[in-house]
Amino acid sequence: MEVLYRENILDHYRNPRNEGTLEDADISHELDNPLCGDRIRIDIRLKDGVVTEARFSGRGCVISIASASILTEEIVGKSVAELHAYRDEDMFRLLGITPGPVRARCALLPLQVLKEGISRLRDEEQSLRA
Ligand code: FES
């Protein structure tokens, strides 16, 4: 079974889905992995609080690129509240592996970008209401 997951990860790395950027995205955020300096950006377009488009760009290893590709596929059609509820375990489930501590940083980088981007959006919305 693990072989199938590894093949899926390699497929997403070699043929990344949703690679690119979105102009005037509602959420646009990027972070680097301090262990290696690789950097992932995620752009999201929302309509009525639901993701209609998601793109990623940047540089990374097999796991981080596959993770960004899988995550940007997964989140289309989900609400911001659902995205906020994603946990590390959800990302590992989507990848089909539970990596060791170093690779976990790679696997979780896109999710971290997403969650920080959502938090910033919420902060901006709150400051507009204040
Ligand atoms: Fe840099 Fe994986 S080695 S993100």
PDB file of C-alpha atoms and ligand atoms in Angstrom:
ATOM      1  CA  MET A   1       0.000   0.000   0.000  1.00  0.00           C
ATOM      2  CA  GLU A   2       2.821   2.392   0.892  1.00  0.00           C
ATOM      3  CA  VAL A   3       4.241   1.900  -2.616  1.00  0.00           C
ATOM      4  CA  LEU A   4       1.008   3.314  -4.048  1.00  0.00           C
ATOM      5  CA  TYR A   5       1.269   6.381  -1.825  1.00  0.00           C
ATOM      6  CA  ARG A   6       4.895   6.903  -2.799  1.00  0.00           C
ATOM      7  CA  GLU A   7       3.932   6.681  -6.467  1.00  0.00           C
ATOM      8  CA  ASN A   8       1.180   9.231  -5.866  1.00  0.00           C
ATOM      9  CA  ILE A   9       3.671  11.598  -4.184  1.00  0.00           C
ATOM     10  CA  LEU A  10       6.128  11.227  -7.084  1.00  0.00           C
ATOM     11  CA  ASP A  11       3.329  11.818  -9.580  1.00  0.00           C
ATOM     12  CA  HIS A  12       2.351  15.082  -7.857  1.00  0.00           C
ATOM     13  CA  TYR A  13       6.010  16.156  -7.787  1.00  0.00           C
ATOM     14  CA  ARG A  14       6.574  15.394 -11.466  1.00  0.00           C
ATOM     15  CA  ASN A  15       3.193  16.724 -12.637  1.00  0.00           C
ATOM     16  CA  PRO A  16       2.215  19.304 -10.037  1.00  0.00           C
ATOM     17  CA  ARG A  17      -1.429  20.334 -10.033  1.00  0.00           C
ATOM     18  CA  ASN A  18      -2.378  23.989  -9.578  1.00  0.00           C
ATOM     19  CA  GLU A  19       1.142  25.312 -10.045  1.00  0.00           C
ATOM     20  CA  GLY A  20       1.217  29.076 -10.633  1.00  0.00           C
ATOM     21  CA  THR A  21      -0.067  32.261  -9.065  1.00  0.00           C
ATOM     22  CA  LEU A  22      -3.394  34.116  -8.944  1.00  0.00           C
ATOM     23  CA  GLU A  23      -3.694  37.837  -9.559  1.00  0.00           C
ATOM     24  CA  ASP A  24      -5.723  39.663  -6.921  1.00  0.00           C
ATOM     25  CA  ALA A  25      -5.944  36.558  -4.768  1.00  0.00           C
ATOM     26  CA  ASP A  26      -7.957  36.861  -1.546  1.00  0.00           C
ATOM     27  CA  ILE A  27      -5.237  34.974   0.310  1.00  0.00           C
ATOM     28  CA  SER A  28      -1.624  35.163  -0.809  1.00  0.00           C
ATOM     29  CA  HIS A  29       1.030  34.013   1.588  1.00  0.00           C
ATOM     30  CA  GLU A  30       4.464  32.436   1.544  1.00  0.00           C
ATOM     31  CA  LEU A  31       6.884  30.947   3.998  1.00  0.00           C
ATOM     32  CA  ASP A  32      10.207  29.212   3.912  1.00  0.00           C
ATOM     33  CA  ASN A  33      11.395  26.093   5.608  1.00  0.00           C
ATOM     34  CA  PRO A  34      14.152  27.374   7.899  1.00  0.00           C
ATOM     35  CA  LEU A  35      15.930  24.016   7.714  1.00  0.00           C
ATOM     36  CA  CYS A  36      16.622  24.230   3.972  1.00  0.00           C
ATOM     37  CA  GLY A  37      15.543  27.674   2.739  1.00  0.00           C
ATOM     38  CA  ASP A  38      12.950  26.255   0.335  1.00  0.00           C
ATOM     39  CA  ARG A  39       9.945  28.512  -0.073  1.00  0.00           C
ATOM     40  CA  ILE A  40       6.298  27.872  -0.935  1.00  0.00           C
ATOM     41  CA  ARG A  41       3.650  30.455  -1.790  1.00  0.00           C
ATOM     42  CA  ILE A  42      -0.069  29.739  -1.933  1.00  0.00           C
ATOM     43  CA  ASP A  43      -2.684  31.958  -3.594  1.00  0.00           C
ATOM     44  CA  ILE A  44      -6.381  31.416  -2.990  1.00  0.00           C
ATOM     45  CA  ARG A  45      -9.483  32.954  -4.494  1.00  0.00           C
ATOM     46  CA  LEU A  46     -12.650  32.885  -2.391  1.00  0.00           C
ATOM     47  CA  LYS A  47     -16.301  33.367  -3.175  1.00  0.00           C
ATOM     48  CA  ASP A  48     -18.717  33.686  -0.268  1.00  0.00           C
ATOM     49  CA  GLY A  49     -16.084  32.235   2.044  1.00  0.00           C
ATOM     50  CA  VAL A  50     -15.468  29.154  -0.131  1.00  0.00           C
ATOM     51  CA  VAL A  51     -12.281  28.384  -2.088  1.00  0.00           C
ATOM     52  CA  THR A  52     -12.898  28.609  -5.829  1.00  0.00           C
ATOM     53  CA  GLU A  53      -9.264  28.498  -6.999  1.00  0.00           C
ATOM     54  CA  ALA A  54      -5.928  27.652  -5.414  1.00  0.00           C
ATOM     55  CA  ARG A  55      -2.389  27.857  -6.813  1.00  0.00           C
ATOM     56  CA  PHE A  56       1.049  27.288  -5.420  1.00  0.00           C
ATOM     57  CA  SER A  57       4.505  28.368  -6.478  1.00  0.00           C
ATOM     58  CA  GLY A  58       8.020  28.276  -5.138  1.00  0.00           C
ATOM     59  CA  ARG A  59      10.829  25.865  -4.643  1.00  0.00           C
ATOM     60  CA  GLY A  60      10.893  22.677  -2.651  1.00  0.00           C
ATOM     61  CA  CYS A  61      11.721  19.015  -2.369  1.00  0.00           C
ATOM     62  CA  VAL A  62       9.619  16.061  -3.553  1.00  0.00           C
ATOM     63  CA  ILE A  63       7.549  15.984  -0.360  1.00  0.00           C
ATOM     64  CA  SER A  64       6.881  19.733  -0.088  1.00  0.00           C
ATOM     65  CA  ILE A  65       5.944  20.125  -3.759  1.00  0.00           C
ATOM     66  CA  ALA A  66       3.715  17.021  -3.674  1.00  0.00           C
ATOM     67  CA  SER A  67       2.150  18.275  -0.468  1.00  0.00           C
ATOM     68  CA  ALA A  68       1.401  21.693  -2.037  1.00  0.00           C
ATOM     69  CA  SER A  69      -0.043  20.038  -5.131  1.00  0.00           C
ATOM     70  CA  ILE A  70      -2.261  17.669  -3.125  1.00  0.00           C
ATOM     71  CA  LEU A  71      -3.360  20.390  -0.707  1.00  0.00           C
ATOM     72  CA  THR A  72      -4.346  22.854  -3.451  1.00  0.00           C
ATOM     73  CA  GLU A  73      -6.463  20.115  -5.036  1.00  0.00           C
ATOM     74  CA  GLU A  74      -8.044  19.194  -1.722  1.00  0.00           C
ATOM     75  CA  ILE A  75      -9.124  22.666  -0.620  1.00  0.00           C
ATOM     76  CA  VAL A  76     -11.140  23.763  -3.665  1.00  0.00           C
ATOM     77  CA  GLY A  77     -14.796  23.810  -2.602  1.00  0.00           C
ATOM     78  CA  LYS A  78     -13.947  24.001   1.114  1.00  0.00           C
ATOM     79  CA  SER A  79     -14.925  26.894   3.386  1.00  0.00           C
ATOM     80  CA  VAL A  80     -12.406  29.025   5.248  1.00  0.00           C
ATOM     81  CA  ALA A  81     -13.683  27.480   8.501  1.00  0.00           C
ATOM     82  CA  GLU A  82     -12.953  23.990   7.137  1.00  0.00           C
ATOM     83  CA  LEU A  83      -9.452  25.048   6.088  1.00  0.00           C
ATOM     84  CA  HIS A  84      -8.833  26.476   9.535  1.00  0.00           C
ATOM     85  CA  ALA A  85      -9.691  23.102  11.056  1.00  0.00           C
ATOM     86  CA  TYR A  86      -7.016  21.183   9.078  1.00  0.00           C
ATOM     87  CA  ARG A  87      -4.499  19.494  11.338  1.00  0.00           C
ATOM     88  CA  ASP A  88      -1.062  18.062  10.665  1.00  0.00           C
ATOM     89  CA  GLU A  89      -2.567  14.565  10.724  1.00  0.00           C
ATOM     90  CA  ASP A  90      -4.942  15.542   7.916  1.00  0.00           C
ATOM     91  CA  MET A  91      -1.975  16.477   5.729  1.00  0.00           C
ATOM     92  CA  PHE A  92      -0.222  13.188   6.507  1.00  0.00           C
ATOM     93  CA  ARG A  93      -3.449  11.338   5.685  1.00  0.00           C
ATOM     94  CA  LEU A  94      -3.669  13.124   2.324  1.00  0.00           C
ATOM     95  CA  LEU A  95      -0.042  12.254   1.592  1.00  0.00           C
ATOM     96  CA  GLY A  96      -0.535   8.695   2.799  1.00  0.00           C
ATOM     97  CA  ILE A  97       2.640   8.737   4.888  1.00  0.00           C
ATOM     98  CA  THR A  98       3.724   9.780   8.353  1.00  0.00           C
ATOM     99  CA  PRO A  99       7.180  11.225   7.802  1.00  0.00           C
ATOM    100  CA  GLY A 100       9.953  11.563  10.363  1.00  0.00           C
ATOM    101  CA  PRO A 101      10.587  14.944  12.023  1.00  0.00           C
ATOM    102  CA  VAL A 102      12.754  16.484   9.267  1.00  0.00           C
ATOM    103  CA  ARG A 103      10.516  15.394   6.395  1.00  0.00           C
ATOM    104  CA  ALA A 104       7.452  16.403   8.414  1.00  0.00           C
ATOM    105  CA  ARG A 105       8.648  20.027   8.148  1.00  0.00           C
ATOM    106  CA  CYS A 106       8.661  19.593   4.354  1.00  0.00           C
ATOM    107  CA  ALA A 107       5.263  17.890   4.312  1.00  0.00           C
ATOM    108  CA  LEU A 108       3.652  20.525   6.522  1.00  0.00           C
ATOM    109  CA  LEU A 109       5.147  23.640   4.913  1.00  0.00           C
ATOM    110  CA  PRO A 110       2.211  24.198   2.494  1.00  0.00           C
ATOM    111  CA  LEU A 111      -0.355  23.667   5.279  1.00  0.00           C
ATOM    112  CA  GLN A 112       1.539  26.137   7.454  1.00  0.00           C
ATOM    113  CA  VAL A 113       1.458  28.675   4.599  1.00  0.00           C
ATOM    114  CA  LEU A 114      -2.276  28.099   4.191  1.00  0.00           C
ATOM    115  CA  LYS A 115      -3.066  28.454   7.885  1.00  0.00           C
ATOM    116  CA  GLU A 116      -0.976  31.583   8.338  1.00  0.00           C
ATOM    117  CA  GLY A 117      -2.607  33.060   5.250  1.00  0.00           C
ATOM    118  CA  ILE A 118      -6.061  32.376   6.701  1.00  0.00           C
ATOM    119  CA  SER A 119      -5.075  33.903  10.047  1.00  0.00           C
ATOM    120  CA  ARG A 120      -3.850  37.046   8.300  1.00  0.00           C
ATOM    121  CA  LEU A 121      -7.093  37.296   6.341  1.00  0.00           C
ATOM    122  CA  ARG A 122      -9.094  36.974   9.566  1.00  0.00           C
ATOM    123  CA  ASP A 123      -6.932  39.603  11.284  1.00  0.00           C
ATOM    124  CA  GLU A 124      -7.468  41.991   8.367  1.00  0.00           C
ATOM    125  CA  GLU A 125     -11.227  41.376   8.436  1.00  0.00           C
ATOM    126  CA  GLN A 126     -11.323  41.981  12.195  1.00  0.00           C
ATOM    127  CA  SER A 127      -9.340  45.203  11.944  1.00  0.00           C
ATOM    128  CA  LEU A 128     -11.774  46.449   9.284  1.00  0.00           C
ATOM    129  CA  ARG A 129     -14.679  45.753  11.640  1.00  0.00           C
ATOM    130  CA  ALA A 130     -13.001  47.422  14.641  1.00  0.00           C
TER     131      ALA A 130
HETATM  132 FE1  FES B   1      13.316  21.932   1.643  1.00  0.00          FE
HETATM  133 FE2  FES B   1      11.905  19.748   1.900  1.00  0.00          FE
HETATM  134  S1  FES B   1      14.072  19.883   1.817  1.00  0.00           S
HETATM  135  S2  FES B   1      11.165  21.763   1.866  1.00  0.00           S
END
